[in-house]
Amino acid sequence: MNIQSYYDYCLAKKRVTEHFPFDEDTLVFKVGGKMFALSSLAGWEANTPSINLKCDPDRSQELRAEYEGIKPGYHMSKVHWNTVTVNSDVPQKLLLELIDHSYDLVFKSLTKKLQAEIDSQ
């Protein structure tokens, strides 16, 4: 996966917005004003990309045990976030599934009203 395919995949989801709330290096994708994915642009430029993604805590433990490229979230809640190293032992199909899972978790945490607004578009 390259930065463009990551960018396009995230932005293709319903009502996703991009932000740089921390600095000009950390690209954050949000749905309903809440983060579901973030990544350092410098990491992509240095050919060491990683993505922080929200994940179900039980699934996080399983994934971390199975893949070297999945670690507890860097600078995030270690329970609810993983840092996934791109182009590692994590298959691209799984990486896309984890982006979807993160989006879904955040979407489900939104108010029913906001979920309905997003679904209607």
CSV table of C-alpha atoms in Angstrom, one decimal:
chain,number,residue,atom,x,y,z
A,1,MET,CA,0.0,0.0,0.0
A,2,ASN,CA,1.2,3.5,-0.8
A,3,ILE,CA,0.2,6.8,0.7
A,4,GLN,CA,-2.2,7.6,-2.2
A,5,SER,CA,-4.1,4.3,-1.9
A,6,TYR,CA,-4.4,4.8,1.9
A,7,TYR,CA,-5.6,8.3,1.4
A,8,ASP,CA,-8.1,7.4,-1.2
A,9,TYR,CA,-9.4,4.4,0.7
A,10,CYS,CA,-10.1,6.4,3.9
A,11,LEU,CA,-11.6,9.4,2.1
A,12,ALA,CA,-13.9,7.1,0.1
A,13,LYS,CA,-15.8,6.3,3.3
A,14,LYS,CA,-19.0,8.2,4.1
A,15,ARG,CA,-18.5,11.7,5.5
A,16,VAL,CA,-14.8,11.2,6.2
A,17,THR,CA,-12.7,14.4,6.7
A,18,GLU,CA,-9.0,14.9,6.8
A,19,HIS,CA,-7.2,17.0,9.4
A,20,PHE,CA,-3.8,17.9,10.9
A,21,PRO,CA,-4.8,18.7,14.5
A,22,PHE,CA,-1.5,17.9,16.1
A,23,ASP,CA,1.1,19.1,13.6
A,24,GLU,CA,1.7,19.3,9.9
A,25,ASP,CA,3.1,15.8,9.8
A,26,THR,CA,0.2,13.7,11.4
A,27,LEU,CA,-2.6,13.1,8.9
A,28,VAL,CA,-5.8,12.3,10.8
A,29,PHE,CA,-9.0,10.9,9.3
A,30,LYS,CA,-12.3,11.5,11.1
A,31,VAL,CA,-15.9,10.5,10.9
A,32,GLY,CA,-18.5,12.5,12.8
A,33,GLY,CA,-15.6,14.6,14.3
A,34,LYS,CA,-13.9,11.5,15.8
A,35,MET,CA,-10.6,10.0,14.7
A,36,PHE,CA,-10.5,6.5,13.2
A,37,ALA,CA,-7.1,6.6,11.5
A,38,LEU,CA,-3.9,8.6,11.7
A,39,SER,CA,-0.5,8.4,10.2
A,40,SER,CA,2.8,10.3,10.0
A,41,LEU,CA,3.5,11.6,6.5
A,42,ALA,CA,7.2,11.5,7.4
A,43,GLY,CA,6.9,7.8,7.9
A,44,TRP,CA,5.6,7.3,4.4
A,45,GLU,CA,8.4,9.5,3.0
A,46,ALA,CA,11.0,7.5,4.9
A,47,ASN,CA,9.5,4.2,3.6
A,48,THR,CA,8.5,3.2,7.1
A,49,PRO,CA,4.8,3.9,7.1
A,50,SER,CA,2.4,2.9,9.9
A,51,ILE,CA,-1.2,3.7,10.7
A,52,ASN,CA,-2.9,4.0,14.1
A,53,LEU,CA,-6.3,2.3,14.0
A,54,LYS,CA,-9.0,1.8,16.6
A,55,CYS,CA,-9.7,-1.8,17.3
A,56,ASP,CA,-11.8,-4.0,19.6
A,57,PRO,CA,-9.6,-4.8,22.6
A,58,ASP,CA,-10.0,-8.6,22.4
A,59,ARG,CA,-9.2,-8.6,18.7
A,60,SER,CA,-6.3,-6.3,19.3
A,61,GLN,CA,-4.7,-8.9,21.6
A,62,GLU,CA,-5.2,-11.7,19.0
A,63,LEU,CA,-3.7,-9.5,16.2
A,64,ARG,CA,-0.7,-8.4,18.2
A,65,ALA,CA,0.1,-12.1,19.0
A,66,GLU,CA,-0.2,-13.1,15.4
A,67,TYR,CA,1.5,-10.3,13.5
A,68,GLU,CA,4.8,-8.6,14.2
A,69,GLY,CA,3.6,-5.5,12.3
A,70,ILE,CA,0.7,-4.9,14.8
A,71,LYS,CA,1.7,-3.2,18.1
A,72,PRO,CA,-0.1,-1.3,20.8
A,73,GLY,CA,-1.1,2.2,19.6
A,74,TYR,CA,1.8,4.6,19.6
A,75,HIS,CA,0.8,7.7,21.7
A,76,MET,CA,-2.7,6.3,22.0
A,77,SER,CA,-4.7,4.1,24.4
A,78,LYS,CA,-2.9,0.8,24.2
A,79,VAL,CA,-6.3,-1.0,24.9
A,80,HIS,CA,-8.3,0.5,22.0
A,81,TRP,CA,-5.7,1.4,19.4
A,82,ASN,CA,-3.1,-0.5,17.4
A,83,THR,CA,-0.2,0.8,15.3
A,84,VAL,CA,-0.1,-1.2,12.1
A,85,THR,CA,3.2,-1.2,10.1
A,86,VAL,CA,2.3,-1.0,6.5
A,87,ASN,CA,4.0,-3.4,4.0
A,88,SER,CA,5.0,-5.7,6.9
A,89,ASP,CA,3.8,-9.2,7.7
A,90,VAL,CA,0.2,-7.7,7.8
A,91,PRO,CA,-1.5,-8.6,4.5
A,92,GLN,CA,-3.0,-5.7,2.6
A,93,LYS,CA,-6.4,-7.3,2.7
A,94,LEU,CA,-6.2,-7.4,6.5
A,95,LEU,CA,-5.0,-3.8,6.7
A,96,LEU,CA,-8.0,-2.7,4.7
A,97,GLU,CA,-10.3,-4.7,7.0
A,98,LEU,CA,-8.7,-3.0,10.0
A,99,ILE,CA,-9.3,0.4,8.5
A,100,ASP,CA,-12.9,-0.6,7.9
A,101,HIS,CA,-13.2,-2.0,11.5
A,102,SER,CA,-11.8,1.2,12.9
A,103,TYR,CA,-14.2,3.3,10.9
A,104,ASP,CA,-17.1,1.1,12.0
A,105,LEU,CA,-16.2,1.3,15.7
A,106,VAL,CA,-16.0,5.0,15.6
A,107,PHE,CA,-19.2,5.3,13.5
A,108,LYS,CA,-21.1,3.1,16.1
A,109,SER,CA,-19.9,5.4,18.9
A,110,LEU,CA,-21.6,8.4,17.3
A,111,THR,CA,-25.1,9.5,18.4
A,112,LYS,CA,-28.0,7.8,16.6
A,113,LYS,CA,-28.9,11.2,15.1
A,114,LEU,CA,-25.4,11.7,13.6
A,115,GLN,CA,-25.3,8.1,12.4
A,116,ALA,CA,-28.6,8.7,10.6
A,117,GLU,CA,-27.3,11.9,9.0
A,118,ILE,CA,-24.2,10.2,7.7
A,119,ASP,CA,-26.2,7.2,6.4
A,120,SER,CA,-28.6,9.4,4.6
A,121,GLN,CA,-25.9,10.9,2.4
